[in-house]
Structure formats: structure tokens, C-alpha cells
XYZ file of C-alpha atoms in Angstrom:
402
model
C -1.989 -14.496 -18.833
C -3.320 -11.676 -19.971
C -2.410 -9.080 -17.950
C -3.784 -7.205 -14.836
C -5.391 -4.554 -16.403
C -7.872 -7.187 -18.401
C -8.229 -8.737 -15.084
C -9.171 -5.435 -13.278
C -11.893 -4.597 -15.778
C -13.239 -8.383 -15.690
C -13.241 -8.209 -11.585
C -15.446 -5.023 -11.949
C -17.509 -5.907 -14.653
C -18.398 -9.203 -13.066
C -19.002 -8.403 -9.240
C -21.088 -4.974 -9.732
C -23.323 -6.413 -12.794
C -23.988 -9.690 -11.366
C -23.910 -8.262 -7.727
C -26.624 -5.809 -8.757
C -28.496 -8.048 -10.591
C -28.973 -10.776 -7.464
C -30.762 -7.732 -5.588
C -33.813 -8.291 -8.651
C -33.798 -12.176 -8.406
C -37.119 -13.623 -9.173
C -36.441 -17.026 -7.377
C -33.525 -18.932 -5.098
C -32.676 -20.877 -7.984
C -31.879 -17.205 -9.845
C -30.398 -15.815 -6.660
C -27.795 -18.634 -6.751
C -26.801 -18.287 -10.157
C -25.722 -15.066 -10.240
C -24.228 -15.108 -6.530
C -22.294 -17.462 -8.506
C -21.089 -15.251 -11.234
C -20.248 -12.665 -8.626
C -17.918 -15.483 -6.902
C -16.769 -16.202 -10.333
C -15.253 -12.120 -10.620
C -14.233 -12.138 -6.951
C -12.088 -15.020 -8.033
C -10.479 -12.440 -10.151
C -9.621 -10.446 -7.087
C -5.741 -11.539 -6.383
C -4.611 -10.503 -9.938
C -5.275 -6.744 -8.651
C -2.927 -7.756 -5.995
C -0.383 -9.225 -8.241
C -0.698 -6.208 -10.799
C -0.234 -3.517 -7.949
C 2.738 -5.209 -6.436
C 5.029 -5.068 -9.684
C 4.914 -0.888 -9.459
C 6.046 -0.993 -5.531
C 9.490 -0.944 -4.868
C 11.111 -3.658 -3.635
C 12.486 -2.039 0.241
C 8.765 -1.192 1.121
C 6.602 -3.765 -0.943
C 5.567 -5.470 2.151
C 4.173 -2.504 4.150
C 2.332 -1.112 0.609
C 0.577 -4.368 -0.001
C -0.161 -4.592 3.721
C -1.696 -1.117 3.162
C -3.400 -2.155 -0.328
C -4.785 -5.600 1.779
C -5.808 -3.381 4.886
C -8.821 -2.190 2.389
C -10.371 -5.962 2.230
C -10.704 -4.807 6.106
C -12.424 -1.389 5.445
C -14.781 -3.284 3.334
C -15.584 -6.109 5.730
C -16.558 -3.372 8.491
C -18.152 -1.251 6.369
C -20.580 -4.224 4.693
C -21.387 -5.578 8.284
C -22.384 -1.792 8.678
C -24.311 -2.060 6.135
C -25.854 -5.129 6.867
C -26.392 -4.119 10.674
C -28.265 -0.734 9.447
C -30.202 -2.107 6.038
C -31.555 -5.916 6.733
C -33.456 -6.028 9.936
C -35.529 -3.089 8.110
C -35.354 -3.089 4.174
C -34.282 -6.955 3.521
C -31.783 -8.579 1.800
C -32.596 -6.685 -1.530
C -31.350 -3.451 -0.600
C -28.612 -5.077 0.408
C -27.078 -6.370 -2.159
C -28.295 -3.196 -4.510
C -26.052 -1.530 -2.027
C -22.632 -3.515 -1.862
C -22.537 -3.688 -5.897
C -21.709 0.024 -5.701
C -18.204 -0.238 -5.015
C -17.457 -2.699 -8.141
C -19.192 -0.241 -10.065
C -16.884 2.428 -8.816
C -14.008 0.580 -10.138
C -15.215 0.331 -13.677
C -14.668 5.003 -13.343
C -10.670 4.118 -12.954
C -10.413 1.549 -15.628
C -9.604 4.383 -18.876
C -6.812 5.411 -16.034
C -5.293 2.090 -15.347
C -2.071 1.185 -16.469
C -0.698 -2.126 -17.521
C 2.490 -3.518 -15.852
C 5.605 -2.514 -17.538
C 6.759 -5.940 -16.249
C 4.134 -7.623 -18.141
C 4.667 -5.741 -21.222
C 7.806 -6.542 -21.311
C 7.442 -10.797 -20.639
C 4.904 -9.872 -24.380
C 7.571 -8.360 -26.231
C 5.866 -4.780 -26.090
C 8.698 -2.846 -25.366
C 7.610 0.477 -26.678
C 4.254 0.358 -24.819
C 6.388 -0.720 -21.560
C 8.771 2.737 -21.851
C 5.439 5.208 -21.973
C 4.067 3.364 -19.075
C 7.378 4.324 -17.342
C 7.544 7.608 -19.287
C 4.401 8.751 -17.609
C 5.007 7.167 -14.218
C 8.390 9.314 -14.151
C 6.413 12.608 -15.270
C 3.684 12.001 -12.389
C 7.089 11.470 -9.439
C 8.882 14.271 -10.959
C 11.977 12.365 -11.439
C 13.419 10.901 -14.917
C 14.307 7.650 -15.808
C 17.686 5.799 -15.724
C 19.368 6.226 -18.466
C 20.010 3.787 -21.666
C 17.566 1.177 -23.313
C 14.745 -1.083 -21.806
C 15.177 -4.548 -23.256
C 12.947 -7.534 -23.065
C 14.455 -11.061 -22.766
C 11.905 -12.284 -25.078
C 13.019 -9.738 -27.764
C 16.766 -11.113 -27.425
C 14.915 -14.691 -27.215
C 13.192 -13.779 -31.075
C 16.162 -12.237 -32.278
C 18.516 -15.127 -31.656
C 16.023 -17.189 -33.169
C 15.231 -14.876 -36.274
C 18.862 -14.635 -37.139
C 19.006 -19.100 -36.987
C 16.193 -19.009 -38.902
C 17.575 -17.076 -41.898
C 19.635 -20.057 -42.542
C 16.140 -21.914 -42.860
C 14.732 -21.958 -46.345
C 11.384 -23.668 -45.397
C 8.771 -20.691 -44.257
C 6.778 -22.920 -42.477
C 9.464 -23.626 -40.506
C 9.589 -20.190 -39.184
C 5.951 -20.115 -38.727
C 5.783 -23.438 -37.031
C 8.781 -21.479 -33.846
C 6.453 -18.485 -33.551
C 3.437 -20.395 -33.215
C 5.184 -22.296 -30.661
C 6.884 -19.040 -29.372
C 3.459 -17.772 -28.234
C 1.230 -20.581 -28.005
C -0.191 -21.134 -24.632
C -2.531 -23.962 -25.034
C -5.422 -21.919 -22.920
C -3.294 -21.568 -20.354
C -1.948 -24.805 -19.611
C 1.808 -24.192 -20.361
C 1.309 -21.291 -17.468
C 0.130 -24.301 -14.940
C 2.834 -26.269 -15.823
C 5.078 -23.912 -15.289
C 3.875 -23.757 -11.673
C 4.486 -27.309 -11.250
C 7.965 -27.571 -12.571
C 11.062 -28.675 -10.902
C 12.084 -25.425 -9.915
C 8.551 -24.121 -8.705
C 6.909 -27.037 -7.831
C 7.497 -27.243 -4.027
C 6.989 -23.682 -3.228
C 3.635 -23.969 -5.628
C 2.407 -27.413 -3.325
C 3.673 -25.638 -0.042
C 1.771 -21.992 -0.833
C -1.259 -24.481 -1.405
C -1.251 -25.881 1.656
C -0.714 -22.031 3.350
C -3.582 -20.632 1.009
C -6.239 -23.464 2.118
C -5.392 -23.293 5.885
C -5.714 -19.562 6.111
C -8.879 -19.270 4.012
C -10.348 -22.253 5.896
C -9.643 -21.001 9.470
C -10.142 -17.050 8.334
C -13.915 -17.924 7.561
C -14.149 -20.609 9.890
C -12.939 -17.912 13.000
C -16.065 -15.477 11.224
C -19.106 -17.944 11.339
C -17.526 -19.237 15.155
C -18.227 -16.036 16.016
C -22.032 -16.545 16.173
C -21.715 -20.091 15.840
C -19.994 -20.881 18.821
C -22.110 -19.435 21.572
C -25.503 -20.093 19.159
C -24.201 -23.842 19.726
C -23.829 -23.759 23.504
C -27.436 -22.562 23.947
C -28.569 -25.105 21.540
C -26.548 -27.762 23.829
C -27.637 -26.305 26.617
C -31.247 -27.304 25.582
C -32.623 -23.878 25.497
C -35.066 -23.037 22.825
C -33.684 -23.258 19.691
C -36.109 -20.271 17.971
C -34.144 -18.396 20.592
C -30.795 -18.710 18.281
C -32.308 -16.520 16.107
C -34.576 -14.232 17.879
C -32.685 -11.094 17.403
C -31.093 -10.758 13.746
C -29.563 -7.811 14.557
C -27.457 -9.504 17.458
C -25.392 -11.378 14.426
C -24.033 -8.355 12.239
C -23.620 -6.551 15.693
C -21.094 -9.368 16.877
C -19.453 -9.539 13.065
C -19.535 -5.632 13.110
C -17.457 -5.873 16.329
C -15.116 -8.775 15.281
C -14.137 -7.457 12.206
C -12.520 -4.755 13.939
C -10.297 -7.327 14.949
C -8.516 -7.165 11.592
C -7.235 -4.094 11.898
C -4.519 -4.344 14.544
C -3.986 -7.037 12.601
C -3.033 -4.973 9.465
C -0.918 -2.960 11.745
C 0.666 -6.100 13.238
C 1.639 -7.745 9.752
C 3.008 -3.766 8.507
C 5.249 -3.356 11.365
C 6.691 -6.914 10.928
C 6.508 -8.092 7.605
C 9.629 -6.060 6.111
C 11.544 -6.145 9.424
C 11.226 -10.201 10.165
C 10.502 -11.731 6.734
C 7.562 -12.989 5.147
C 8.192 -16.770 6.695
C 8.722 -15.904 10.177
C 5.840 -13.336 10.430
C 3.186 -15.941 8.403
C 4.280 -18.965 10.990
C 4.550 -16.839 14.124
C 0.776 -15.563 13.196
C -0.479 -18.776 12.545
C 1.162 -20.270 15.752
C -0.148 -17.551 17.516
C -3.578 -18.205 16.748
C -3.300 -21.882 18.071
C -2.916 -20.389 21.053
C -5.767 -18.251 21.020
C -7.851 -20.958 19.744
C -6.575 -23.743 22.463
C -9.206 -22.174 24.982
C -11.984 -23.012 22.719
C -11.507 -26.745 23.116
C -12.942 -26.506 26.762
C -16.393 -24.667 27.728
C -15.579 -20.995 28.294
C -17.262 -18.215 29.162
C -18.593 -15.631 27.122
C -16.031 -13.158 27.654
C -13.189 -15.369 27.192
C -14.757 -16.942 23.765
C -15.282 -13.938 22.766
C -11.537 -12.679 23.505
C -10.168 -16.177 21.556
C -12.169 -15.673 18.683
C -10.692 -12.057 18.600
C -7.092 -13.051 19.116
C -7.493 -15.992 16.600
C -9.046 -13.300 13.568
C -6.513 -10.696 14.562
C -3.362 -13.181 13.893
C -5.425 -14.997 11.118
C -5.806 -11.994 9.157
C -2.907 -10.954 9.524
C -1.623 -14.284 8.139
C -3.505 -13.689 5.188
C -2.334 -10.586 4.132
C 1.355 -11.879 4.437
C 0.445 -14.639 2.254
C -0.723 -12.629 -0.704
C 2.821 -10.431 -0.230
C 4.439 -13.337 -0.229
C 2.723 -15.366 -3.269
C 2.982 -13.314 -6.114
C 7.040 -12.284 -4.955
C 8.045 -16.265 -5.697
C 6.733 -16.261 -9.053
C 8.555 -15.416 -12.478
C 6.287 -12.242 -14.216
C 5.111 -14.927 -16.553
C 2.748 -16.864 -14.601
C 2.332 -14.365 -11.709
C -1.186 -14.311 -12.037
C -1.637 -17.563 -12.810
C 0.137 -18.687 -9.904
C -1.378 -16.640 -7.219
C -5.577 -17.092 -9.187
C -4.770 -21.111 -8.452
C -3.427 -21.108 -4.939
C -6.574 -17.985 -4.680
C -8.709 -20.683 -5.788
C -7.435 -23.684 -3.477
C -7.863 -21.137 -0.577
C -11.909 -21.091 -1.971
C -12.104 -24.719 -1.275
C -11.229 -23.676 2.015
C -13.554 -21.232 2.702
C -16.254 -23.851 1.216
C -15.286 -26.469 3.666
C -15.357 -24.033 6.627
C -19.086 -24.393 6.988
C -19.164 -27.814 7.217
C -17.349 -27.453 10.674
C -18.016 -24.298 12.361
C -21.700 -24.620 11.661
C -22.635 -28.505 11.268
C -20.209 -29.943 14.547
C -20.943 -26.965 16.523
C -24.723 -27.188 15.201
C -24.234 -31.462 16.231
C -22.684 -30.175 20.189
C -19.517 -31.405 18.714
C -16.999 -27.892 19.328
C -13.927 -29.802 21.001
C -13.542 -31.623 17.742
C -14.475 -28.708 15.427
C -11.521 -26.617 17.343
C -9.075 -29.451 17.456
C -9.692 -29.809 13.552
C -9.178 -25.837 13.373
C -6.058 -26.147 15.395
C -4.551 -29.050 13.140
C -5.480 -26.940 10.081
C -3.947 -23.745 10.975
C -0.629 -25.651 12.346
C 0.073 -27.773 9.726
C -0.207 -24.003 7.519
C 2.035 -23.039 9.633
C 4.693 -25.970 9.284
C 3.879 -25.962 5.354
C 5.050 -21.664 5.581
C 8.165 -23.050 7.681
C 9.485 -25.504 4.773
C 9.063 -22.655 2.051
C 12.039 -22.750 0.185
C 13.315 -19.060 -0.089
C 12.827 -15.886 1.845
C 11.600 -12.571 -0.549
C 12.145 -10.077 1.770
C 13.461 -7.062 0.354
C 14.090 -9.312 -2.852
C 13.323 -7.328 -6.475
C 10.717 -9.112 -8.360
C 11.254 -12.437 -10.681
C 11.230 -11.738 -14.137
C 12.139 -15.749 -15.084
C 12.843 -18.845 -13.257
C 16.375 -18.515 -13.366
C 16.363 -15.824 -11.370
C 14.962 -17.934 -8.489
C 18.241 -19.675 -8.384
């Protein structure tokens, strides 16, 4: 791991270069590519989460991150905005110019970022750790506790310098610092994860990551899908699915407002109920509003589930990133929440496959019965976690998960 503020500047660096870049693409081939690299920094995106949570104290961490997550929203209204105003008159191209801007815009706060005292302290870098809290102290007008910040992994290397001296051999010495901060390119982090003590809350936030990500952007592309299906089924003229452009980022304009009660929803209950009970009463929730779906509904109605369904989704999701980063040790933090992140990806690639290609096939009882088993199962996986964090300071080592 190294560290959220290297993560921050590769997130930037990555999405606004490689964002800005697809807008000049010569050819699809080209386009793809760098949309790739761009997924490749957005990938990056959780450690910001996991590198603002260890500054927010622990009574009112859940209603800060749900405020740091309710941004994802702002942006998701915002670029359908975008989209709504710039494609069905400028193109794609101006477009994507357009949405790189507010990567680049990160890259101006970089020289300003601090690194996690927690971090700095998991390295050894005790002295580095105190200014970070020096100047964090001068900017709240308050002063720090007193006595001495002290890293375990500083009384770790002392009790092993003062065995050592007994050690005549110097390559002896060498060899237990080389193993003291070897990583392996990251591999002892990931095995960490899947350790005795972590390994069932690791498989479990797995399961939780993939189910929300899969029925999140599954409940987005059924917003068109859906009633772009029916007509198909219906045997109406299929150039009439997409005769008007501009009816598409109108309805995910209009849906994506769904996420913000959403945010308020998962604020008001996140600290007050717990992070397990909120994430499986959202995800139940949405069952419900997604039940409907099974049978042919009106517009209205459809349009009223797929609401529902984001609204408790979303809210879901943000819960899920409070709650991944609090059940990991400050040592493989990151690590932990970038590779459930990443199983949440496969997710959102799989999504497709059924809101668009069953729908697409007149097939939407069995893509919303798959959606429904999906988001339920999340839901029992969230139930079987092994500890509540609520109002629970932040682990600085496995033991303290005991």
C-alpha cells in the first residue's frame, strides 16, 4: 500500500489525461483503449474513500462519508446534464472533452493533500505523522493531547534491534528488515485479507460489493431498457427505440435524482441503526420495489419501481463503502476495499448482459427474478457479517478486531 495520497494523484492523473484524450480518438479501436485507462484510474476511486475516512471521527464517520459519497450523486446528475444539453447537438467529442474537467480539477488540490497520519504511522514515519496532526490542530484551533505518538511498528523494530545485538552475523540483520518490509508486490496485503481472522468478512463484503454494483447499474440501463423492450415486444418498429436520443439522458437525468433521498435516507440511518441493519433493510427494500417488474406494468408504475429500487440501491452502496474500509486493519485498508471495488466491477460488467440482452430477447420476468435473487442473496451475505462498526474507532491491526 502506498498510501492515499499516491492514490489520489494516480486517480487524477489517470481519469482527466486519458478522459481527455478519448475526446481526440482517431478510431473505435483508440477510443477503447483509453476508455480503458480511464476505467483503470476510476478503479483507483475507493482509496479516496478509504484515505478520507481515517481523519473523520469515529461518532459521525457514517453521516461524513454519506456526505463525501452524496458527491458520486452530484456528478451522476450533473454528467446526464451534460449529456442531455451537449450530444444531441455537438457529439460525443465534446462530451468527453467536457467530463475530464473535473479530474483535472483534482490534480489543483494535490500540493494541499495530506497523507494519513494512520498510514504514516503503520510505515514507521512517526515524525511526518505528528506535523500532519500538528497542522490539522492549528487549522481546528485546538491542540493536541498531550504526551508521545508511538507506532507499533517502531516498538515492533526496536524489540527486534535490541535481539539482534546479540547476533554477530550482519546479514542476519539485513535478512529481518528485508523481511520486515518486504511486500512481495502486494501479495502479503491480499493475504492478509484472506486470513483466518479476515477471511469471512473479506468473502461476505464480496458478495455485498458484486450485488450492489450489479443491480446499481443494472436498475440505470432498466431505466430505458425496460420500456425500450416492451415496444420492441410489442412489435412496434424497432427504429422507433431510438428515434429521440434526447428521450434517454432525459429519463437518466430524472432517475438519478432518485439518489438523492437516497443519500439522505442512508445519513439519517446509518449512525442511528448500524451499518448491517441499514445495508439489508435497503437491499430488502428494493426487492420490493423491484417485485412489480416481474409482471407487465404500466408506465407510471415501472417508472415508480425503477425509482424506489435506485433510491434504496444507492443508498446501499454508500453504506457499503462506510462499512468496508471500517473492518479493515490500516495496513491493508486500501487494499481491501480496491479488491472488493474491483469484484463490484465484475458486477457492473455483467449487468449488461441482463438488463439489455433478456430484456432486448422479451425475456424481463427472468431478467427481474435474476435481479431479485442478486440483490437478496447481498442482502443475506450483509446479514452474516461478522461484527457491527458503528461508532467503532478505526483498526490499526488485526488484533484489534478481536
Amino acid at each position: 500500500m502506498e498510501g492515499g495520497r499516491k492514490g489520489f494523484f494516480f486517480t487524477a492523473i489517470m481519469t482527466s489525461g486519458a478522459g481527455f484524450l478519448s475526446s481526440f480518438a482517431p478510431n473505435y479501436l483508440s477510443l477503447m483503449a483509453l476508455r480503458f485507462v480511464v476505467g483503470v484510474g476510476l478503479g483507483g476511486g475507493p482509496v479516496l474513500g478509504s484515505w478520507f475516512l481515517e481523519f473523520v471521527p469515529a461518532p459521525t464517520r457514517g453521516t461524513w462519508m454519506v456526505i463525501f459519497s452524496a458527491f458520486w450523486t452530484v456528478g451522476t446528475i450533473l454528467e446526464a446534464s451534460l449529456a442531455w444539453a451537449v450530444m444531441p447537438k455537438f457529439g460525443w467529442r465534446l462530451l468527453l472533452a467536457l467530463s475530464s474537467a473535473p479530474s483535472f480539477l483534482l490534480l489543483l488540490f494535490y500540493a494541499a493533500t495530506p497523507e494519513s497520519p494512520r498510514f504514516l504511522c503503520t510505515k514507521g514515519r512517526i515524525t511526518e505523522a505528528v506535523e500532519v496532526l500538528e497542522k490539522m490542530a492549528r487549522l481546528n484551533n485546538v491542540q493536541l493531547p498531550a504526551g508521545r505518538l508511538v507506532s507499533e511498528k517502531n516498538i515492533e523494530l526496536d524489540e527486534v534491534s535490541e535481539s539482534a545485538t546479540l547476533l554477530t552475523d550482519d546479514k542476519e540483520k539485513d535478512d529481518i528488515k528485508d523481511d520486515e518490509g518486504s511486500n512481495f508486490g502486494g501479495f502479503k496485503s491480499v493475504s492478509k485479507l484472506l486470513s483466518p481472522k479476515l477471511m469471512r468478512a473479506t468473502l461476505l463484503l464480496w458478495m455485498a460489493f458484486f450485488g450492489n454494483a450489479f443491480s446499481y447499474y443494472g436498475i440505470v440501463l432498466l431505466t430505458s431498457e425496460l420500456s425500450n423492450g416492451n415496444r420492441i415486444c410489442a412489435k412496434q418498429e424497432v427504429e422507433s427505440v431510438h428515434s429521440n436520443n434526447s428521450s434517454l439522458y432525459k429519463n437518466v437525468f430524472i432517475s438519478s435524482f432518485a439518489e438523492i433521498p437516497g443519500s439522505f435516507l442512508s445519513a439519517m440511518v446509518v449512525d442511528r441503526f448500524g451499518r448491517k441493519l441499514s445495508m439489508a433493510s435497503m437491499l430488502f427494500t428494493s426487492c420490493v420495489f423491484l417485485f412489480p417488474l416481474i409482471f407487465s406494468q404500466t408506465d407510471i408504475l415501472t417508472r415508480i419501481s425503477l425509482f424506489g429500487a435506485r433510491l434504496c440501491i444507492s443508498a446501499s452502496f454508500t453504506i457499503v463503502y462506510i462499512y468496508a474500509p471500517e473492518i479493515y486493519p490500516t495496513s491493508v485498508r486500501t487494499t481491501g476495499i480496491g479488491i472488493a471495488s474491483s469484484v463490484g466491477r465484475i458486477g457492473g460488467i455483467l449487468c449488461p448482459l441482463v438488463a439489455v440482452a433478456l430484456v432486448h430477447n422479451c425475456q424481463q420476468t427472468t431478467a427481474i427474478l435474476l435481479f431479485e435473487l442478486v440483490v437478496f442473496l447481498s442482502g443475506v451475505a450483509v446479514m452474516f457479517f461478522p461484527f457491527e462498526t458503528k461508532g467503532c474507532r478505526l483498526n490499526d491491526n488485526e488484533a484489534d478486531l478481536n
